[in-house]
mmCIF file of C-alpha atoms and ligand atoms in Angstrom:
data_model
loop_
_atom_site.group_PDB
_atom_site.id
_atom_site.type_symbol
_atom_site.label_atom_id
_atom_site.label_comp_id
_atom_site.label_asym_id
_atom_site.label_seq_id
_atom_site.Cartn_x
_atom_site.Cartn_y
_atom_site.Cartn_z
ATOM 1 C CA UNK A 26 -20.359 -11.157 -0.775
ATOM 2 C CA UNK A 27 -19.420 -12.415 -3.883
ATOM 3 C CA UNK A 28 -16.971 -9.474 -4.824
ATOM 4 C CA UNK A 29 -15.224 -9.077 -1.393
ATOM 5 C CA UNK A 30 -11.894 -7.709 -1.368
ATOM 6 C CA UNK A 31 -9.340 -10.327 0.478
ATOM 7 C CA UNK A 32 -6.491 -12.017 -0.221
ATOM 8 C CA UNK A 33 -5.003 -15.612 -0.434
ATOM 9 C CA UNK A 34 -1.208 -17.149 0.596
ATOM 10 C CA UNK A 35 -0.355 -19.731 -1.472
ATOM 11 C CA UNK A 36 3.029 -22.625 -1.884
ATOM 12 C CA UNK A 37 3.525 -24.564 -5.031
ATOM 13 C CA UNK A 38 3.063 -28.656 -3.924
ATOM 14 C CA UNK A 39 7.247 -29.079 -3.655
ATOM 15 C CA UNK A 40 7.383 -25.867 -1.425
ATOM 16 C CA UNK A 41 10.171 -23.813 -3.747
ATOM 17 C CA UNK A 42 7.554 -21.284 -4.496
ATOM 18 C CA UNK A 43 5.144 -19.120 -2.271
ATOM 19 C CA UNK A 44 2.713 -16.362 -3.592
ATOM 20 C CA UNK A 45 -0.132 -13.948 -2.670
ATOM 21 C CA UNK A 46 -2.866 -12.462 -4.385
ATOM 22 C CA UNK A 47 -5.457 -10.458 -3.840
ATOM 23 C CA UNK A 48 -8.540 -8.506 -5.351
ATOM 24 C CA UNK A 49 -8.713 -5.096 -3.755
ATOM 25 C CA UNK A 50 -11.304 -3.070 -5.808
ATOM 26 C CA UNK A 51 -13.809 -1.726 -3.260
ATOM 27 C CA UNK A 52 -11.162 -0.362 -1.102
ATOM 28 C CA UNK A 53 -9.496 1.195 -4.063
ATOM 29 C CA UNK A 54 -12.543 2.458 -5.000
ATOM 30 C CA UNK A 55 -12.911 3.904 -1.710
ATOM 31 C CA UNK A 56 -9.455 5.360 -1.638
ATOM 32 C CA UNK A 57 -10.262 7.090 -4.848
ATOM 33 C CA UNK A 58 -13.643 8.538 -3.297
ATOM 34 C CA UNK A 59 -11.962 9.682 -0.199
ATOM 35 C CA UNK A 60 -9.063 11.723 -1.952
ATOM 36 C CA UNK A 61 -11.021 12.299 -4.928
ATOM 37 C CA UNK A 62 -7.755 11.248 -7.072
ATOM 38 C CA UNK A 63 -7.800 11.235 -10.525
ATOM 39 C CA UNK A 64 -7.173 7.988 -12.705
ATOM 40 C CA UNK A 65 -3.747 7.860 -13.061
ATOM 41 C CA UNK A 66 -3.395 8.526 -9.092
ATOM 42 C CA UNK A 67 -6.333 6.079 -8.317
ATOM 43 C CA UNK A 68 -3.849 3.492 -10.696
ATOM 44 C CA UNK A 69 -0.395 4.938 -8.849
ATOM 45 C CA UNK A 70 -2.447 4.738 -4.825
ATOM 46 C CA UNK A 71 -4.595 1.311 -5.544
ATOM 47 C CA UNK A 72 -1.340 -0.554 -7.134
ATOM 48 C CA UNK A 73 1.047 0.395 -3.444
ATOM 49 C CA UNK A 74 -2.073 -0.069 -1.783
ATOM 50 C CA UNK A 75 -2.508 -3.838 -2.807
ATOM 51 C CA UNK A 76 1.545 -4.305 -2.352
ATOM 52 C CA UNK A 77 1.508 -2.893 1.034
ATOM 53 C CA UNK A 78 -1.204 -5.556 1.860
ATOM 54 C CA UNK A 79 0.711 -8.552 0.210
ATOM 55 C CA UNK A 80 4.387 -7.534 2.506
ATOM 56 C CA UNK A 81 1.771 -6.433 5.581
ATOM 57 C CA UNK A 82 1.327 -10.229 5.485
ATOM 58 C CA UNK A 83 4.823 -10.785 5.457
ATOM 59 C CA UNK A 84 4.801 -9.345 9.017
ATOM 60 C CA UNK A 85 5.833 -11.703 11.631
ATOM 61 C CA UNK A 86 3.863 -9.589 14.902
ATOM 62 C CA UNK A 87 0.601 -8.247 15.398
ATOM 63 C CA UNK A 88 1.781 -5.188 15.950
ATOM 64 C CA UNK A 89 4.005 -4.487 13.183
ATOM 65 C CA UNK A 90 3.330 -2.643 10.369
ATOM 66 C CA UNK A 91 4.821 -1.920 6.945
ATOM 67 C CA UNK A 92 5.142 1.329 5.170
ATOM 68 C CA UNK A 93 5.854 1.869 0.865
ATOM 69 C CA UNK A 94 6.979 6.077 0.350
ATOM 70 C CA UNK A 95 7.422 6.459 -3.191
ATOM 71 C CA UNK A 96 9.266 9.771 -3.747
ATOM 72 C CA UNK A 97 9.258 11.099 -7.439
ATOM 73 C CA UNK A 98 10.150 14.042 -9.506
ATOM 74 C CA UNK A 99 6.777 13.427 -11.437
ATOM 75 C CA UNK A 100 3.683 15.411 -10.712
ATOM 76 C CA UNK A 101 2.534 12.954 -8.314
ATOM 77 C CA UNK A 102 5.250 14.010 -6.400
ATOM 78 C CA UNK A 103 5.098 11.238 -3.153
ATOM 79 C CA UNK A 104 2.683 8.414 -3.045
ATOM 80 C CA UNK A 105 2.857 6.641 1.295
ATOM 81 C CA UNK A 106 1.010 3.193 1.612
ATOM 82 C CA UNK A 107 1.140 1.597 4.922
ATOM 83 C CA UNK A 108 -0.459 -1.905 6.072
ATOM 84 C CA UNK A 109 -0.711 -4.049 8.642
ATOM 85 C CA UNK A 110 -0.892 -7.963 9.482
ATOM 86 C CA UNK A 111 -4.982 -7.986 9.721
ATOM 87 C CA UNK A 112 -5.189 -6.609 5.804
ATOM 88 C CA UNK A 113 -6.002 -2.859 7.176
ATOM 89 C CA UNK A 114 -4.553 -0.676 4.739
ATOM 90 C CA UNK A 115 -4.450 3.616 4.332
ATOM 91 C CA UNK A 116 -2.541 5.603 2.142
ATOM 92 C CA UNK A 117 -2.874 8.636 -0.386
ATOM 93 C CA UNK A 118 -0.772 10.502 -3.002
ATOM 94 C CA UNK A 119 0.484 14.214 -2.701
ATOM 95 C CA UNK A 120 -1.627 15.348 -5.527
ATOM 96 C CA UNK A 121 -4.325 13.393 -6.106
ATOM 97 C CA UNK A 122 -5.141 16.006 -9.430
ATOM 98 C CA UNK A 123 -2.613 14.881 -11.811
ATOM 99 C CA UNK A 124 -4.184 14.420 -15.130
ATOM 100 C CA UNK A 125 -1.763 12.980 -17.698
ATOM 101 C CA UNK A 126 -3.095 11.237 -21.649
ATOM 102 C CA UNK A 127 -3.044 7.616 -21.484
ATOM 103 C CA UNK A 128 0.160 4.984 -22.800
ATOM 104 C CA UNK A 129 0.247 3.823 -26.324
ATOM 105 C CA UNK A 130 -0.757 0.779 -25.243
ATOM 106 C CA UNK A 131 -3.988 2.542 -23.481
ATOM 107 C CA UNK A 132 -2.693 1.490 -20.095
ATOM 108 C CA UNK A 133 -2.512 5.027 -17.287
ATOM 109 C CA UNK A 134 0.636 6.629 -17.358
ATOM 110 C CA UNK A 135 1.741 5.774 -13.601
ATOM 111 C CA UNK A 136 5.838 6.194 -14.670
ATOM 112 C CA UNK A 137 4.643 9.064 -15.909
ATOM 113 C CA UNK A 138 3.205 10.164 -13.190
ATOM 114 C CA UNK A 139 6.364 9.533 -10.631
ATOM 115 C CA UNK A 140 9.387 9.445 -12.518
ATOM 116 C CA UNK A 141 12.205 9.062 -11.589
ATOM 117 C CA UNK A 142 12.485 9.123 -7.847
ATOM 118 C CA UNK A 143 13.366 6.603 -4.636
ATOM 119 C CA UNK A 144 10.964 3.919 -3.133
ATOM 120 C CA UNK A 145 11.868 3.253 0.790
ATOM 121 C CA UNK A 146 10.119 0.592 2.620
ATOM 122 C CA UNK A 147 9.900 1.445 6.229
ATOM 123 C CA UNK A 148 8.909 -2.139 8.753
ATOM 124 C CA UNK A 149 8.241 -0.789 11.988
ATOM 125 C CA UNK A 150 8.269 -3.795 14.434
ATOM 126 C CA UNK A 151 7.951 -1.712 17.526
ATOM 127 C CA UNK A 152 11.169 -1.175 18.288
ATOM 128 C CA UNK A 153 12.840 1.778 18.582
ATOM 129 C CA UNK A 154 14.170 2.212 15.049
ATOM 130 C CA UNK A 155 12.292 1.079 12.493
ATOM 131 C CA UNK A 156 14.102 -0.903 9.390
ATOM 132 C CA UNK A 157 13.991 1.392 6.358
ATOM 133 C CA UNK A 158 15.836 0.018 2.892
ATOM 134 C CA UNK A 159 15.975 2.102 0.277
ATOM 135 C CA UNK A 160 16.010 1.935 -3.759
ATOM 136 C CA UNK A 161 16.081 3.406 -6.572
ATOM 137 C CA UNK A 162 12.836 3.442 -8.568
ATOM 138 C CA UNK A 163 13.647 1.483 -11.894
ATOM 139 C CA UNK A 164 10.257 2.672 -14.212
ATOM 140 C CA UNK A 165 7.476 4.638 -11.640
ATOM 141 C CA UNK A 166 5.209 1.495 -12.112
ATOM 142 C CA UNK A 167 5.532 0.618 -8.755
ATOM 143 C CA UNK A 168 5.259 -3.407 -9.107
ATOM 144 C CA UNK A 169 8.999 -3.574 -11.197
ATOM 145 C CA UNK A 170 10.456 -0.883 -8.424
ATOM 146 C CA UNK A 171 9.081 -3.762 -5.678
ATOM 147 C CA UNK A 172 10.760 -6.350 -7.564
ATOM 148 C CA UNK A 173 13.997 -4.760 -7.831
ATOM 149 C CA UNK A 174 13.708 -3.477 -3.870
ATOM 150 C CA UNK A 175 12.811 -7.506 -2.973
ATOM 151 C CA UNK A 176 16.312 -8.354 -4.714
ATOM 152 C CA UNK A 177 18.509 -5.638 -4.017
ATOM 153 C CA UNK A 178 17.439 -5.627 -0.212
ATOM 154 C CA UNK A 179 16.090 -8.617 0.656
ATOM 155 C CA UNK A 180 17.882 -11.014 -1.894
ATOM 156 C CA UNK A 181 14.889 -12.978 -2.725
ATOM 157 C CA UNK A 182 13.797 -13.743 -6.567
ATOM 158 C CA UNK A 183 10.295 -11.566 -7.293
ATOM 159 C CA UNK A 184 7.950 -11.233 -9.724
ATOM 160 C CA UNK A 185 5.476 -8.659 -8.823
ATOM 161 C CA UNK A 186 1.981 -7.917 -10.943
ATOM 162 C CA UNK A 187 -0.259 -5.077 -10.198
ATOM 163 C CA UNK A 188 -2.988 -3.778 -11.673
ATOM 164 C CA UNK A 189 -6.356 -0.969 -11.638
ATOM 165 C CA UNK A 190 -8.667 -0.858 -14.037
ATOM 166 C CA UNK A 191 -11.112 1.977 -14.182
ATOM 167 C CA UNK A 192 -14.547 1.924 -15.489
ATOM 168 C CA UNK A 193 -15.463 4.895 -18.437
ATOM 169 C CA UNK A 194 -17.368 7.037 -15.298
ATOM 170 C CA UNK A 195 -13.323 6.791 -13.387
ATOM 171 C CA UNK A 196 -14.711 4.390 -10.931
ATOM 172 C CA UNK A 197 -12.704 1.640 -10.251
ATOM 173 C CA UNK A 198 -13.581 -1.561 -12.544
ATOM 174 C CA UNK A 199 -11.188 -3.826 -10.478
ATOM 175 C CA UNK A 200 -7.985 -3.519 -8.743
ATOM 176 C CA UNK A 201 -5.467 -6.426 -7.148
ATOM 177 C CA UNK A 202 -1.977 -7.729 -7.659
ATOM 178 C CA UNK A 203 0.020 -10.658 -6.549
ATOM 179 C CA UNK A 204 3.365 -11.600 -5.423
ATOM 180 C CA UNK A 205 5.306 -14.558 -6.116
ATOM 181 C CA UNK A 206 8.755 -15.888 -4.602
ATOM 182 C CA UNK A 207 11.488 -18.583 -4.976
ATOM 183 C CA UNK A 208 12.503 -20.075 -2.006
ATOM 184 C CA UNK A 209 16.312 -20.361 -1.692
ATOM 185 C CA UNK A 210 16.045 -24.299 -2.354
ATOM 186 C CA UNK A 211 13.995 -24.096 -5.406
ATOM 187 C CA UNK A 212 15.383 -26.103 -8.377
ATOM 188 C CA UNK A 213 16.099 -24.710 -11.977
ATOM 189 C CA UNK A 214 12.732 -26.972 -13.217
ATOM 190 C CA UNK A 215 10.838 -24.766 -10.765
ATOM 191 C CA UNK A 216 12.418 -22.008 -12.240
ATOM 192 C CA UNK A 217 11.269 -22.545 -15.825
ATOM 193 C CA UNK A 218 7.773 -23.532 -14.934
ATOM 194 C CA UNK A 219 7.550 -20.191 -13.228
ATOM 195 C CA UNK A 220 8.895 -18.132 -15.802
ATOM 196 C CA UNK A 221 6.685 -20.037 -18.783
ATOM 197 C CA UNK A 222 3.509 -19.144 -16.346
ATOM 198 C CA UNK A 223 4.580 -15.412 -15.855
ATOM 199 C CA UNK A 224 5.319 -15.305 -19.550
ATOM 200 C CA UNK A 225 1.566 -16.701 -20.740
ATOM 201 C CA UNK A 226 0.028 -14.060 -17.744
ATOM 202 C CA UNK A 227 -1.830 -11.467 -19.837
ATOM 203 C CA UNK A 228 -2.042 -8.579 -17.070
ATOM 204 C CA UNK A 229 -3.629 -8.871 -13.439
ATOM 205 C CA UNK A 230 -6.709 -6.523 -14.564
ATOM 206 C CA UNK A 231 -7.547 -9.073 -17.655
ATOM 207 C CA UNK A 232 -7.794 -12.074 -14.950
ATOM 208 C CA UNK A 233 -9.690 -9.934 -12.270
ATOM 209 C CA UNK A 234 -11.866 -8.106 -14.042
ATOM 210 C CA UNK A 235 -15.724 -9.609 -14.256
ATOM 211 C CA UNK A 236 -16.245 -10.932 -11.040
ATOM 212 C CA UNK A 237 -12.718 -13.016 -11.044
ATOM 213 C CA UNK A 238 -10.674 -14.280 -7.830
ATOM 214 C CA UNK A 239 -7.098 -14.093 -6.281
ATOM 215 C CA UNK A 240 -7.603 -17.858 -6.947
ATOM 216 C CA UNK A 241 -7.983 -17.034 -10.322
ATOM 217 C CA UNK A 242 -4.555 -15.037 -10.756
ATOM 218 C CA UNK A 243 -2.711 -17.583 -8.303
ATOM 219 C CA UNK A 244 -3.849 -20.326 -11.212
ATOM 220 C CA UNK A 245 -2.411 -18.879 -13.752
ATOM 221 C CA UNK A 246 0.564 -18.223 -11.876
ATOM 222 C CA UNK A 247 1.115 -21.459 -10.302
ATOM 223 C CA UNK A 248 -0.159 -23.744 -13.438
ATOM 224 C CA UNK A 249 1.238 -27.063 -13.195
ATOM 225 C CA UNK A 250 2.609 -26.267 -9.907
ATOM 226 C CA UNK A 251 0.160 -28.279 -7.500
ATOM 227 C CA UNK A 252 -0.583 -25.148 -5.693
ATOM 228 C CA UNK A 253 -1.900 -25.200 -2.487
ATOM 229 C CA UNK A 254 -3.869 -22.581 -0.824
ATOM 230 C CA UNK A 255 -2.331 -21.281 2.850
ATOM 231 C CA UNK A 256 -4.768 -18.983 4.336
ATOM 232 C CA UNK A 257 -7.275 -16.135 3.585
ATOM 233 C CA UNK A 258 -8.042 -12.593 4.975
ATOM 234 C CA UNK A 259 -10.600 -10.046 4.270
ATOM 235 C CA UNK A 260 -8.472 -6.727 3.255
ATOM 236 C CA UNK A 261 -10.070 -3.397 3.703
ATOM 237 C CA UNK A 262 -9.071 0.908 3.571
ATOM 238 C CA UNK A 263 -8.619 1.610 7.341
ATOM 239 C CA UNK A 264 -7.294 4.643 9.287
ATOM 240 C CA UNK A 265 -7.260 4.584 13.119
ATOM 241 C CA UNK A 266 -6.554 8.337 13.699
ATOM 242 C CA UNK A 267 -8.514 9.803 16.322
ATOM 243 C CA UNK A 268 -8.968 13.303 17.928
ATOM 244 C CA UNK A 269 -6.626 11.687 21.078
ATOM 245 C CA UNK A 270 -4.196 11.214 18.347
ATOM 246 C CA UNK A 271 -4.848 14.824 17.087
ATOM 247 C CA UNK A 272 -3.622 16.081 20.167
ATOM 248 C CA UNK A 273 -0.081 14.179 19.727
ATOM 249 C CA UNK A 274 0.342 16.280 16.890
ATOM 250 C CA UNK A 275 -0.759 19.657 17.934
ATOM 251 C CA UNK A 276 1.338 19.090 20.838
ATOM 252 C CA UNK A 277 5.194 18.938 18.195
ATOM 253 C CA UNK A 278 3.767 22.295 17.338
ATOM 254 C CA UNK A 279 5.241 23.167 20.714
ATOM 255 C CA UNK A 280 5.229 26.118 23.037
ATOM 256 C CA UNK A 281 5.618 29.005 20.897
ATOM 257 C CA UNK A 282 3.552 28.483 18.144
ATOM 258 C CA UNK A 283 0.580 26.970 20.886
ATOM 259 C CA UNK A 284 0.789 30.014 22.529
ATOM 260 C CA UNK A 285 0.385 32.206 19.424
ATOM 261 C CA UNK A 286 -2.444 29.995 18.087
ATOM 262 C CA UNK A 287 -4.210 31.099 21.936
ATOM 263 C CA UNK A 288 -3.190 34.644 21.788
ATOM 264 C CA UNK A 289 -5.220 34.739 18.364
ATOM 265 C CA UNK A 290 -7.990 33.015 20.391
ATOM 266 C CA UNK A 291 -8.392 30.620 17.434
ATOM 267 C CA UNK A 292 -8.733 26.903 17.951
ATOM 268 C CA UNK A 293 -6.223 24.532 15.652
ATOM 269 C CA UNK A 294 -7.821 22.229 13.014
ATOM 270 C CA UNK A 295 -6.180 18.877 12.018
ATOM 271 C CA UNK A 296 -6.417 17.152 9.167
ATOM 272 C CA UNK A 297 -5.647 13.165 8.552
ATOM 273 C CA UNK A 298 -3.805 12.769 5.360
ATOM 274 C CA UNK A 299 -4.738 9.173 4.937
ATOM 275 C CA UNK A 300 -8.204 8.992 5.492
ATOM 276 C CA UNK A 301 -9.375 12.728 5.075
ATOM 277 C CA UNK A 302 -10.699 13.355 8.241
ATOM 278 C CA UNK A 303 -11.028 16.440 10.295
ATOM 279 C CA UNK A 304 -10.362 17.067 13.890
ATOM 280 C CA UNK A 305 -11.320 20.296 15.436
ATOM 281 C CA UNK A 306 -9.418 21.872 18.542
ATOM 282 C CA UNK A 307 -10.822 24.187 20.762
ATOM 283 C CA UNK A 308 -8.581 27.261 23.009
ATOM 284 C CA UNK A 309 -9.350 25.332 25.736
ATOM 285 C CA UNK A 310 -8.128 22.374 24.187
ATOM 286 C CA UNK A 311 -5.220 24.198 23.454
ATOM 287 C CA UNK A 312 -4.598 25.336 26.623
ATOM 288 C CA UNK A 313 -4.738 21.753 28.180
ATOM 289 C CA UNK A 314 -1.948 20.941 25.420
ATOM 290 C CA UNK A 315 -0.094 24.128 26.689
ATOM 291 C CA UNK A 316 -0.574 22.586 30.462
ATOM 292 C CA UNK A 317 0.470 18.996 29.729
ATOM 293 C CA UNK A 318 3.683 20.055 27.772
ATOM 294 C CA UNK A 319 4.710 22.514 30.959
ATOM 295 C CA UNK A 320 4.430 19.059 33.310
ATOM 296 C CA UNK A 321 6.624 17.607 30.838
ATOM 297 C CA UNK A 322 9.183 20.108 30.824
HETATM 298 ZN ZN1 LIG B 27 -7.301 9.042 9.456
#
């Protein structure tokens, strides 16, 4: 129990400042197990992962969800994070067998790994289009790319930290991150306090790791800021595909291709991208498709 992933909302005691946190290493770890990603993908996957879970609680509806899509020219090519309000997260990178040597300053080489590239964040409130804002990625680390996205598009001051740390075996030691933003009445003295706790914070991995809370990081963050704690939430890797789902997507295929998939009497196989799993069709499945899409028509 002890070591549960969640996270924690937070406001400094005069209300200029509020701030999450969170400690996500078993669903990291879990991530990494599913995809079987290397360490500097486990690092690129688990730090989105843990941001798409801070903005998820950003959400105003149940139903709303939030989506990160890094695109880079790196080897890791595209890393897609998406989260809701109830701290379910999925999400994977395109190639999750990118091998690169290690920083000078021993930290994984996640710029390294994307590049230079674009980060959209897609909030999909149920409407019919969703809001997508889009940025340029300033280094691949993901949490300074968030920062700059938070002021370009949504004009509010960020600091962002993110971190994974992996054990010697590339399990995952710890993993978490937090998020902390001025409110547009917050006075300069606010300011400075901020900035002198940022400046003092070490690195999100150094305060996590052995057993350590989001409480923990928030502390540090919010010193001398009579911080008070808002809520908590357990956080956890979830995918709700299904073989009903499945279907949806064997059915874009359309016609044609259906119909050639029957003539060859095979069956169709699809696989989930976030959470690996594998849902087999059969012809007569197919044909069902092929008999629901000529009612449509
Ligand atoms: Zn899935």
């Amino acid at each position: 129990m002890e070591d549960k992933d969640y996270m924690i909302r937070a406001i400094s005691g005069n209300e200029e400042v509020r701030a999450f946190a969170l400690r996500t290493t078993k669903l990291v770890e879990k991530a990494r197990q599913i995809h079987d990603d290397s360490p500097v993908a486990t690092a690129a996957l688990g730090r989105t992962l843990s941001a798409a879970l801070m903005m998820g609680d950003m959400l105003k509806n149940k139903q709303d969800l939030i989506t990160i899509h890094i695109q880079g020219e790196g080897p890791l090519k595209q890393i897609l994070a998406t989260a809701n309000m109830d701290g379910e997260v999925k999400g994977y990178v395109a190639d999750p067998s990118v091998i690169l040597p290690p920083k000078e300053n021993g930290h994984l080489d996640v710029g390294g790994a994307i590049g230079k590239g674009v980060l959209t964040v897609i909030k999909d409130y149920g409407l019919k289009d969703p809001y997508v804002s889009q940025v340029d990625l300033v280094t691949g680390e993901i949490a300074e790319d968030l920062t700059y996205y938070f002021a370009q598009s949504e004009q509010t001051p960020t600091a962002i930290g993110l971190g994974v740390l992996m054990n010697k075996d590339v399990t995952v030691r710890c993993a978490g991150g937090f998020i902390v933003q001025l409110m547009p009445n917050a006075h300069e003295k606010t300011i400075a306090q901020l900035e002198k706790n940022l400046k003092g914070l070490s690195s999100v991995t150094d305060i996590l790791k052995d057993g350590h809370t989001p409480e923990d990081l928030l502390a540090v963050v919010l010193r001398d800021m009579d911080m008070k704690i808002l809520g908590q939430k357990d956080v956890r890797f979830a995918c709700h595909c299904s073989k009903e789902k499945g279907y949806r997507a064997l059915a874009t295929l359309g016609k044609k291709e259906l119909q050639e998939l029957l003539d060859e009497g095979k069956g169709a196989e699809v696989n989930c991208e976030f959470c690996g799993k594998n849902y087999c069709y059969s012809t007569d499945d197919i044909k069902n498709i092929l008999i629901e899409l000529s009612k449509k028509a």
